[in-house]
mmCIF file of C-alpha atoms in Angstrom:
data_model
loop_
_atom_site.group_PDB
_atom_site.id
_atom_site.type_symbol
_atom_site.label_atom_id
_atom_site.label_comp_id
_atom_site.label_asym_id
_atom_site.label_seq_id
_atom_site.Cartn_x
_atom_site.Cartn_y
_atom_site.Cartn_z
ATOM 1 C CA UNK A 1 0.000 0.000 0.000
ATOM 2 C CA UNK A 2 1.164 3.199 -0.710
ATOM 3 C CA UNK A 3 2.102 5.845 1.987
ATOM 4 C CA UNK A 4 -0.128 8.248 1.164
ATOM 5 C CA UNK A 5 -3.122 5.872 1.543
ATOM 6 C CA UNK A 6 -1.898 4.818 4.516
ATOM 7 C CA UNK A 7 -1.951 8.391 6.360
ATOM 8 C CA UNK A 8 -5.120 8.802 4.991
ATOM 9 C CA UNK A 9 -6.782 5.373 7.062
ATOM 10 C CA UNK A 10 -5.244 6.969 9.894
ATOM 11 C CA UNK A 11 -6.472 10.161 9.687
ATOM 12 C CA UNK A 12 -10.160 9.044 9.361
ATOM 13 C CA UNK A 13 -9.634 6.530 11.947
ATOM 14 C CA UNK A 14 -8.494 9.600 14.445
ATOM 15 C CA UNK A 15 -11.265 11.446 13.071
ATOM 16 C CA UNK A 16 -14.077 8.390 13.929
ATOM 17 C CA UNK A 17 -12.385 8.341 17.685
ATOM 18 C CA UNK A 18 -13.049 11.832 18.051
ATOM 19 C CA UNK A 19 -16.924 11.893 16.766
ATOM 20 C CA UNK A 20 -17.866 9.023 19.093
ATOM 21 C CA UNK A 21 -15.886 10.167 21.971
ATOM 22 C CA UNK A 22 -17.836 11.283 25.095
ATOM 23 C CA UNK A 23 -17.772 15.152 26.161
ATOM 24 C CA UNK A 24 -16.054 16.106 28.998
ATOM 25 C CA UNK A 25 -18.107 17.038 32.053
ATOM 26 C CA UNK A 26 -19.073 20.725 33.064
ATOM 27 C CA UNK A 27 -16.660 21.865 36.252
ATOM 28 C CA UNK A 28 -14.221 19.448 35.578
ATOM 29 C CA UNK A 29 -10.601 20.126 34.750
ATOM 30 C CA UNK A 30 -8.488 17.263 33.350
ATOM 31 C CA UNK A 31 -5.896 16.411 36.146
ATOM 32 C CA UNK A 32 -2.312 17.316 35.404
ATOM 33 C CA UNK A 33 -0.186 15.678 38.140
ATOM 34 C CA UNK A 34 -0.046 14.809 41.696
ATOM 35 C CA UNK A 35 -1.135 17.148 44.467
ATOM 36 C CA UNK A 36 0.946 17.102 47.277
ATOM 37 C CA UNK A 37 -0.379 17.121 50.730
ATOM 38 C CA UNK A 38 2.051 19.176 51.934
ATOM 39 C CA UNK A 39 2.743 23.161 51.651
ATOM 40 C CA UNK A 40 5.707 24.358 49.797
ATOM 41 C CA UNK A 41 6.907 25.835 53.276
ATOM 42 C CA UNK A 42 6.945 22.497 55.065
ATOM 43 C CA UNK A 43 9.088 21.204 52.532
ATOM 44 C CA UNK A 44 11.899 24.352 52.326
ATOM 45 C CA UNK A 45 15.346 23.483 54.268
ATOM 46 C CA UNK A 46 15.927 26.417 56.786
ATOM 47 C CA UNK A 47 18.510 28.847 56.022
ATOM 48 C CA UNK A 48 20.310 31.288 57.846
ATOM 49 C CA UNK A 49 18.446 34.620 58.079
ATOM 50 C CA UNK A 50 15.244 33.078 57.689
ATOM 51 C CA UNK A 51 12.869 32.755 60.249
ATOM 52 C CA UNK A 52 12.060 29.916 62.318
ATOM 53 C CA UNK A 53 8.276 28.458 62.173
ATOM 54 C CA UNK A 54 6.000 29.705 64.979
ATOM 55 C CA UNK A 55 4.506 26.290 65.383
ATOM 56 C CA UNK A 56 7.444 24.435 65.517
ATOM 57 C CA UNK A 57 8.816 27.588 68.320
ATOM 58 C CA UNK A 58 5.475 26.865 70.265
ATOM 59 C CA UNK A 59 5.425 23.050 69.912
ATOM 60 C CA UNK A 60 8.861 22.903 71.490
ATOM 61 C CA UNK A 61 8.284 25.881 74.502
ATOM 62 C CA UNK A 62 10.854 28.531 72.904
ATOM 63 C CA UNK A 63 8.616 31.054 71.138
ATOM 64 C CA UNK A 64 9.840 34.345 71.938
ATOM 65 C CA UNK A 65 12.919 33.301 73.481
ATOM 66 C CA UNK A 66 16.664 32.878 72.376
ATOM 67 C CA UNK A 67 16.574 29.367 71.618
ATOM 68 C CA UNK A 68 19.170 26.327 70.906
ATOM 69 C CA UNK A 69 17.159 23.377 68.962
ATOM 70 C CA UNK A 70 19.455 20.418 68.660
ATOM 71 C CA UNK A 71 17.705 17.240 66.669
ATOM 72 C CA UNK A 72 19.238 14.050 67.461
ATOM 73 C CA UNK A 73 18.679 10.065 66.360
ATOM 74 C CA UNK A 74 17.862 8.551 69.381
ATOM 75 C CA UNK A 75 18.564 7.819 73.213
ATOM 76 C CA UNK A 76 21.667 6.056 74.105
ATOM 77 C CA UNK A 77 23.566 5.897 70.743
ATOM 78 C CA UNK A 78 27.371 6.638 70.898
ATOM 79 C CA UNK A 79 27.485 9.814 69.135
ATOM 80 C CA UNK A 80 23.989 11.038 70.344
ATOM 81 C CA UNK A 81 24.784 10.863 73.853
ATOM 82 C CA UNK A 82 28.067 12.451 73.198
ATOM 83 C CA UNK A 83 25.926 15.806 71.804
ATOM 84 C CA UNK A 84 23.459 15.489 75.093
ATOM 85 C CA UNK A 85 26.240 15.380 76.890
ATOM 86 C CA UNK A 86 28.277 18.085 75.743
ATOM 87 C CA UNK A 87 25.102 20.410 75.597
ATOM 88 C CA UNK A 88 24.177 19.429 79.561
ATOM 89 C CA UNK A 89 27.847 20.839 80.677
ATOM 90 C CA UNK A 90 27.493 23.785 78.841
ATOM 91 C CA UNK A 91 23.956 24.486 80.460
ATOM 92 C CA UNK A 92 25.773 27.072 82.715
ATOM 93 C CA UNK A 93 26.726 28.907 79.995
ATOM 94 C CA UNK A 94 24.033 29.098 77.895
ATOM 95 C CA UNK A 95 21.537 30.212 80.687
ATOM 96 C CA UNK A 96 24.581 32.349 81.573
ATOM 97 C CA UNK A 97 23.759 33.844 77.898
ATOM 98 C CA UNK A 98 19.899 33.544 78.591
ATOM 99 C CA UNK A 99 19.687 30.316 76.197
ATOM 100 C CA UNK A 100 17.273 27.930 76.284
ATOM 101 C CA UNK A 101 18.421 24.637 74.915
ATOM 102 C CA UNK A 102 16.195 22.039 73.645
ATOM 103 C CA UNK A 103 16.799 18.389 72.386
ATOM 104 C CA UNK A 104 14.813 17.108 69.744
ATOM 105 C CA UNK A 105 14.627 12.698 68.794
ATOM 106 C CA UNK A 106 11.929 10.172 67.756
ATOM 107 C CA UNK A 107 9.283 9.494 70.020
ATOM 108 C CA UNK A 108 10.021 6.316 69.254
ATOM 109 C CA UNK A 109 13.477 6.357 70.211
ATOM 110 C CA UNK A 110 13.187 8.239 73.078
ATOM 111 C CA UNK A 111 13.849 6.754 76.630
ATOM 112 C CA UNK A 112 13.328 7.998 79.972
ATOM 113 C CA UNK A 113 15.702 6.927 81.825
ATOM 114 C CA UNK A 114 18.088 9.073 79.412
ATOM 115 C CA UNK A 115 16.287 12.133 79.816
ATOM 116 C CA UNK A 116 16.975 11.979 83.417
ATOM 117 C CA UNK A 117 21.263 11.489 83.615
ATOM 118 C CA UNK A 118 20.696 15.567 81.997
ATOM 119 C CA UNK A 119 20.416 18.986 82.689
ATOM 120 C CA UNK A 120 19.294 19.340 78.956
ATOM 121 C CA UNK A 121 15.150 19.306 78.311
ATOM 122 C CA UNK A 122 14.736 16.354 75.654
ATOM 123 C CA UNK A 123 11.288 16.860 73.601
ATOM 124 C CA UNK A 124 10.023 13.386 72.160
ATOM 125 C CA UNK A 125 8.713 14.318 68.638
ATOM 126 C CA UNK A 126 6.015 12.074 67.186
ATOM 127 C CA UNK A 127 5.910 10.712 63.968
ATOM 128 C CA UNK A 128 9.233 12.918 63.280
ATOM 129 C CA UNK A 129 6.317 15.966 63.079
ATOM 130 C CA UNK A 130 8.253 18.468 63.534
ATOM 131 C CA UNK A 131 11.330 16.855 61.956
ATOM 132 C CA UNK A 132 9.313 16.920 58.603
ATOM 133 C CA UNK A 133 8.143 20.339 59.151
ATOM 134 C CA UNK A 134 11.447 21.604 58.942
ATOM 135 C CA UNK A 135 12.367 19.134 56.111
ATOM 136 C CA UNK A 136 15.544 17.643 57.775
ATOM 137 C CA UNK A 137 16.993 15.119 55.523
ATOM 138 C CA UNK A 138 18.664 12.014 56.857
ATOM 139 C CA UNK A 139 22.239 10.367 56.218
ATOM 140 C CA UNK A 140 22.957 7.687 54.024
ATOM 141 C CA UNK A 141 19.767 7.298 52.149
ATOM 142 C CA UNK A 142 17.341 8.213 55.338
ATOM 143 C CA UNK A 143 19.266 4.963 57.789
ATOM 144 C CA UNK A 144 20.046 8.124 59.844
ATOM 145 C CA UNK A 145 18.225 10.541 61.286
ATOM 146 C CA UNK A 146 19.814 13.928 60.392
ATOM 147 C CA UNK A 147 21.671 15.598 63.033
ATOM 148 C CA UNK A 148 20.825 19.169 62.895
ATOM 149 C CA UNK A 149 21.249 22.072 65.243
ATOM 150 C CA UNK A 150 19.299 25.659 64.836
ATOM 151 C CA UNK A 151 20.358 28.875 66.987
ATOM 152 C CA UNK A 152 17.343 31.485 66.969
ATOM 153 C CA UNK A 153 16.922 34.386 68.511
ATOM 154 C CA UNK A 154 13.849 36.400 70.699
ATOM 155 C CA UNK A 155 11.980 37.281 66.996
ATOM 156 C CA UNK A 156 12.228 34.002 65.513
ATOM 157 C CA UNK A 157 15.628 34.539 63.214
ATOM 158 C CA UNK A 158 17.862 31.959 62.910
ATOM 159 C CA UNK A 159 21.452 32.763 63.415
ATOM 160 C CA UNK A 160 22.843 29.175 62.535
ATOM 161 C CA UNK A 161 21.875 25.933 61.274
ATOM 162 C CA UNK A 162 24.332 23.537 61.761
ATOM 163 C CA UNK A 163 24.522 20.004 60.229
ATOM 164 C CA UNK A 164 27.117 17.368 60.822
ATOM 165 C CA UNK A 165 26.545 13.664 61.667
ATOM 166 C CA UNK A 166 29.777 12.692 62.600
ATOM 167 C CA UNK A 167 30.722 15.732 64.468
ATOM 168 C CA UNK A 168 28.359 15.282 67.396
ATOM 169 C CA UNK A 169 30.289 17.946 70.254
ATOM 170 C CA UNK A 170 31.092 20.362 67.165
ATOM 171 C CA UNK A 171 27.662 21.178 67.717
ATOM 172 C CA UNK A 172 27.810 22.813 71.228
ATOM 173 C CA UNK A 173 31.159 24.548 70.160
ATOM 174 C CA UNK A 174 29.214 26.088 66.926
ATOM 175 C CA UNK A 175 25.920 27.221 69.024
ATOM 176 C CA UNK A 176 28.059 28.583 72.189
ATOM 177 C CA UNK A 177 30.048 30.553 69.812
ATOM 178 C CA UNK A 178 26.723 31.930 67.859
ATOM 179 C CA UNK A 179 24.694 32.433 70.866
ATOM 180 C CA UNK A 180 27.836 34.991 72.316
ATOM 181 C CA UNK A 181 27.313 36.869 69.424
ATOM 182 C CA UNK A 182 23.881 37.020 69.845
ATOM 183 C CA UNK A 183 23.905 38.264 73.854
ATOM 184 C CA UNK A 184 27.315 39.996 74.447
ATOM 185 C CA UNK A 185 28.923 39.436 77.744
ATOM 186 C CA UNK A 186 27.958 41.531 80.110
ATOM 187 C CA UNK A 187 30.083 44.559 81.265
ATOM 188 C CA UNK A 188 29.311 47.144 84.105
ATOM 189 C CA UNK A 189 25.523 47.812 85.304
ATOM 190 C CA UNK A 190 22.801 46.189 83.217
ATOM 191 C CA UNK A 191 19.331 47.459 83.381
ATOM 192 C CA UNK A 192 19.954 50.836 83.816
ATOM 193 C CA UNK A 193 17.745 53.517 82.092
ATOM 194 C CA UNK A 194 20.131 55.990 80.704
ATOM 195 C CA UNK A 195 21.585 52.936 78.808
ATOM 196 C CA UNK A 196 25.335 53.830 77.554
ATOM 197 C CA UNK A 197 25.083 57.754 79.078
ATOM 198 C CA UNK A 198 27.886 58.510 81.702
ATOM 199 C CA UNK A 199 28.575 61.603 83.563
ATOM 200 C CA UNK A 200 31.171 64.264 81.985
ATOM 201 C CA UNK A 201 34.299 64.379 83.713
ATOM 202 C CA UNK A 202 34.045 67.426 86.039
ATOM 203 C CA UNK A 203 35.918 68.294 88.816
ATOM 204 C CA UNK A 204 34.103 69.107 91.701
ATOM 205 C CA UNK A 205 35.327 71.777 94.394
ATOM 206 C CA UNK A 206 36.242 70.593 97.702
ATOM 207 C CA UNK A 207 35.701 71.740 101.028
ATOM 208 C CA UNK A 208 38.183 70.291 103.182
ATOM 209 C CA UNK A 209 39.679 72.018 105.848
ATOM 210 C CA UNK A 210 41.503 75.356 104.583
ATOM 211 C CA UNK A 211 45.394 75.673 106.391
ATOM 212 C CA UNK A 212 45.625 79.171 108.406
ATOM 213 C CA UNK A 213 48.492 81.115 108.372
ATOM 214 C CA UNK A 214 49.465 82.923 111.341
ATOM 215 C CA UNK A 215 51.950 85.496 111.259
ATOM 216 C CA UNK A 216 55.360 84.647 113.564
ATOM 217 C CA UNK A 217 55.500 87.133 116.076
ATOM 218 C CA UNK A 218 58.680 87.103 118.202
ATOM 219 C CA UNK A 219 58.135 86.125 121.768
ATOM 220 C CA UNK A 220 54.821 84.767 121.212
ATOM 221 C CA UNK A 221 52.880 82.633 123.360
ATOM 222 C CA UNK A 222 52.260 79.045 122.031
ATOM 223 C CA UNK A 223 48.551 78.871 120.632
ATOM 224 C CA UNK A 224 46.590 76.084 122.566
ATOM 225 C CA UNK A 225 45.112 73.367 120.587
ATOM 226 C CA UNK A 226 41.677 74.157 119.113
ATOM 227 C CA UNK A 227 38.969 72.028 121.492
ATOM 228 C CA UNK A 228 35.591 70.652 120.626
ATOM 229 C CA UNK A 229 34.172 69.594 117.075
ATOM 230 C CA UNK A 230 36.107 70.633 114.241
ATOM 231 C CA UNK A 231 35.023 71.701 110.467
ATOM 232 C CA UNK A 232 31.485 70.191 111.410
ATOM 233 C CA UNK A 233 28.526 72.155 110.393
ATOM 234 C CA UNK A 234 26.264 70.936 112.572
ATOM 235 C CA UNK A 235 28.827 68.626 115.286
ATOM 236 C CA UNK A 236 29.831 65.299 114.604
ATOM 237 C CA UNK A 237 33.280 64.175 113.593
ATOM 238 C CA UNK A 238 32.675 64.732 110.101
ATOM 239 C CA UNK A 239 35.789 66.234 108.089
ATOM 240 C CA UNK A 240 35.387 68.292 104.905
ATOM 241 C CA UNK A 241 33.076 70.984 105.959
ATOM 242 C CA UNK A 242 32.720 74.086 104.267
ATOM 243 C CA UNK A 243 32.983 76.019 108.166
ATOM 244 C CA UNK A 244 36.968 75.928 109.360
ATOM 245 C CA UNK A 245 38.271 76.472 112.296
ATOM 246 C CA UNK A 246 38.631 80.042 113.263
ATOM 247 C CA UNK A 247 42.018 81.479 113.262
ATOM 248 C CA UNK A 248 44.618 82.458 116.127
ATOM 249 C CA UNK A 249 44.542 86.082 116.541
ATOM 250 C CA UNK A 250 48.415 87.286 116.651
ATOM 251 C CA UNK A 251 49.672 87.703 119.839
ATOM 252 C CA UNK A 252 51.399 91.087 120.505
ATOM 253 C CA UNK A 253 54.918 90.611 121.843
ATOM 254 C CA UNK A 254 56.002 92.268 125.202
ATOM 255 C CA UNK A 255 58.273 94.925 125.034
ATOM 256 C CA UNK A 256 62.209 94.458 125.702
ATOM 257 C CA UNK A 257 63.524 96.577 128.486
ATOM 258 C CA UNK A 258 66.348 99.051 127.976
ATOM 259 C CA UNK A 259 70.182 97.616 128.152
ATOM 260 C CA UNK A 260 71.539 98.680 131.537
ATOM 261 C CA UNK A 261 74.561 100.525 130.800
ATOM 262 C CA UNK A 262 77.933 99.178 131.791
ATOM 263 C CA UNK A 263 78.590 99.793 135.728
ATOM 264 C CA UNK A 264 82.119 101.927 135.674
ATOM 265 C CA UNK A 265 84.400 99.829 137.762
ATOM 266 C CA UNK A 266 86.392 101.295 141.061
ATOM 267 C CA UNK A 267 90.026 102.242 140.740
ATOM 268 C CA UNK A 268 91.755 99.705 142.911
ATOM 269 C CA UNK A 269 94.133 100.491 145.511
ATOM 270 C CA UNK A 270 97.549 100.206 145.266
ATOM 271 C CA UNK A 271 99.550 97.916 147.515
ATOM 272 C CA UNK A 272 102.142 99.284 150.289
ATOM 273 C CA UNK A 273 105.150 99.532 149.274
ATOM 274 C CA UNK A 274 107.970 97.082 150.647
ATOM 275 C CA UNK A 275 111.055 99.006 152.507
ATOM 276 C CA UNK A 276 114.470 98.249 150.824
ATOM 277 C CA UNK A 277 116.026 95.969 152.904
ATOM 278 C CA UNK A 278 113.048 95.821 155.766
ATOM 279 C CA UNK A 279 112.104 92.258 157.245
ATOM 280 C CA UNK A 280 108.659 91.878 158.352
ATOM 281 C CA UNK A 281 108.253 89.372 161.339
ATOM 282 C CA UNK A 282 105.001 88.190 161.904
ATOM 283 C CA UNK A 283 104.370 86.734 164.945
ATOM 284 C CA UNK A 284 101.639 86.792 167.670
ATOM 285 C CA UNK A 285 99.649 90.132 167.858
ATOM 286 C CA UNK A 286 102.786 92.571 167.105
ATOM 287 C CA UNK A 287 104.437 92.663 163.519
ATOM 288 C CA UNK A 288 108.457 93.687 163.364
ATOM 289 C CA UNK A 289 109.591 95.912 160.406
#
C-alpha cells in the first residue's frame, strides 16, 4: 500500500475516535499531576536569616525566646549521647547567655531513663512531626536521622543551622560561639535607664579644711590646741566641711627693756710699798719691820 493511503486510514480513523468520543463534564478540569499534601513551606530546608516556624517555636516551649534546637537520632547511641552530653555541661553557659536549649529525637526512640542522667530538656517528637516540618533530611539514604542544630533568637531569626553527623560535640562549640554573638557578655551595670550615658568628667570643688596662716611674732605665746568639734557644720566628727576652724589672733609681743649701761668699775688700791732691805716678822699680835 502506498504511503499516502496509509496516512489517509489513519487520519479518518483519528477522526471516527473523536466523533464518538464522550464530552467532557461541566466543572471538571483534566488532572495534570499529583497534588501534594504538603505546603511548599513544610518542605523548604531552613537557612540562615530566615525565620524559624512559629509552630514548631510553640510546639517545642521557645517562642519568643533565644533558643538552641538540637535534633538528634535517638537515646543512648554513641554519638547522640556524646551531643546530650556536651550540651548538659554547657547548660551554665548558655543560661549564663539567657539560652534555652532544647533536644529534639523520635518518640520512638526516646527513653526515659536518658532524659533523666541531663540537665538538657529532651522533647520526644512524634511521627518525626516536627522533623518533617522543617524538612531535615537524613544520612545515608534516610538509615540516619539527620543531626541538625538551629540557633534562633527572641523574633524568631535563625542565626545558625548547623549540620554534621559525625561531628556530634562540634555542635555545642558552633551554638556557644553563635549564641555569644547574639547576647554579648555583660560589662558594668545592666538594666539601667540611661543605657550607655555617663557623667562628663568634672571636677568638683572641695571643702576640706583650709590651712591658716598665722603670722610669727617674736616672743609669742604658744597657741593652745583648738577644742571641741572641728570643720562640722552641725557637730559630729565629720571632716570636709565648708565652716573651718577660726584662726589664732596674733599675739602682741612684750616689750624688751632698755640695756643697763655698763657699771664703771672702782680704781683699785695700790699695795704698800715694801722698805728696801726691811724684814717683816710676823708673829703673835705685834708685827716687826
Amino acid at each position: 500500500m502506498h504511503t499516502s493511503h496509509m496516512l489517509l486510514l489513519a487520519a479518518g480513523s483519528a477522526a471516527s475516535v473523536a466523533a464518538f468520543a464522550p464530552a467532557p463534564l461541566a466543572g471538571l478540569r483534566p488532572a495534570t499531576g499529583r497534588t501534594s499534601t504538603c505546603s511548599a513551606a513544610a518542605l523548604k530546608m531552613l537557612k540562615t536569616g530566615e525565620t524559624f516556624p512559629d509552630e514548631v517555636a510553640g510546639a517545642l516551649g521557645v517562642k519568643g525566646k533565644n533558643a538552641v534546637v538540637f535534633f538528634f537520632g535517638a537515646d543512648g547511641s554513641p554519638s547522640c549521647s556524646k551531643e546530650v552530653s556536651a550540651f548538659s555541661s554547657a547548660a551554665a553557659d548558655f543560661k549564663a547567655l539567657n539560652f534555652e536549649v532544647v533536644g529534639v529525637r523520635n518518640a520512638k526512640e526516646a527513653k526515659g531513663e536518658f532524659a533523666q542522667r541531663y540537665d538538657t530538656r529532651l522533647v520526644a517528637d512524634e511521627g518525626n512531626a516536627l522533623r518533617n516540618r522543617l524538612d531535615i533530611k537524613g544520612d545515608f539514604f534516610g538509615a540516619l536521622a539527620g543531626r541538625e542544630t538551629y540557633v534562633i533568637d527572641k523574633a524568631g531569626s535563625v542565626k545558625l543551622v548547623f549540620n554534621d553527623q559525625f561531628k556530634p560535640e562540634e555542635h555545642v562549640s558552633q551554638a556557644l560561639a553563635m549564641a555569644k554573638t547574639v547576647t554579648p557578655a555583660k560589662s558594668g551595670r545592666q538594666g539601667s535607664i540611661f543605657g550607655s550615658f555617663s557623667l562628663p568628667n568634672i571636677a568638683l570643688p572641695t571643702f576640706g579644711t583650709q590651712a591658716v596662716t598665722v603670722p610669727l611674732v617674736k616672743n609669742a605665746a604658744p597657741t593652745p590646741a583648738p577644742t571641741g568639734r572641728q570643720g562640722s557644720i552641725r557637730g559630729g566628727n565629720r571632716q570636709g566641711s565648708m565652716r573651718s576652724a577660726p584662726a589664732a589672733a596674733p599675739v602682741k609681743a612684750a616689750p624688751v627693756a632698755a640695756k643697763a649701761a655698763p657699771a664703771k668699775a672702782a680704781p683699785a688700791k695700790a699695795a704698800p710699798a715694801k722698805a728696801a732691805g726691811a724684814k717683816v716678822v710676823r708673829g703673835g699680835n705685834r708685827v716687826v719691820r
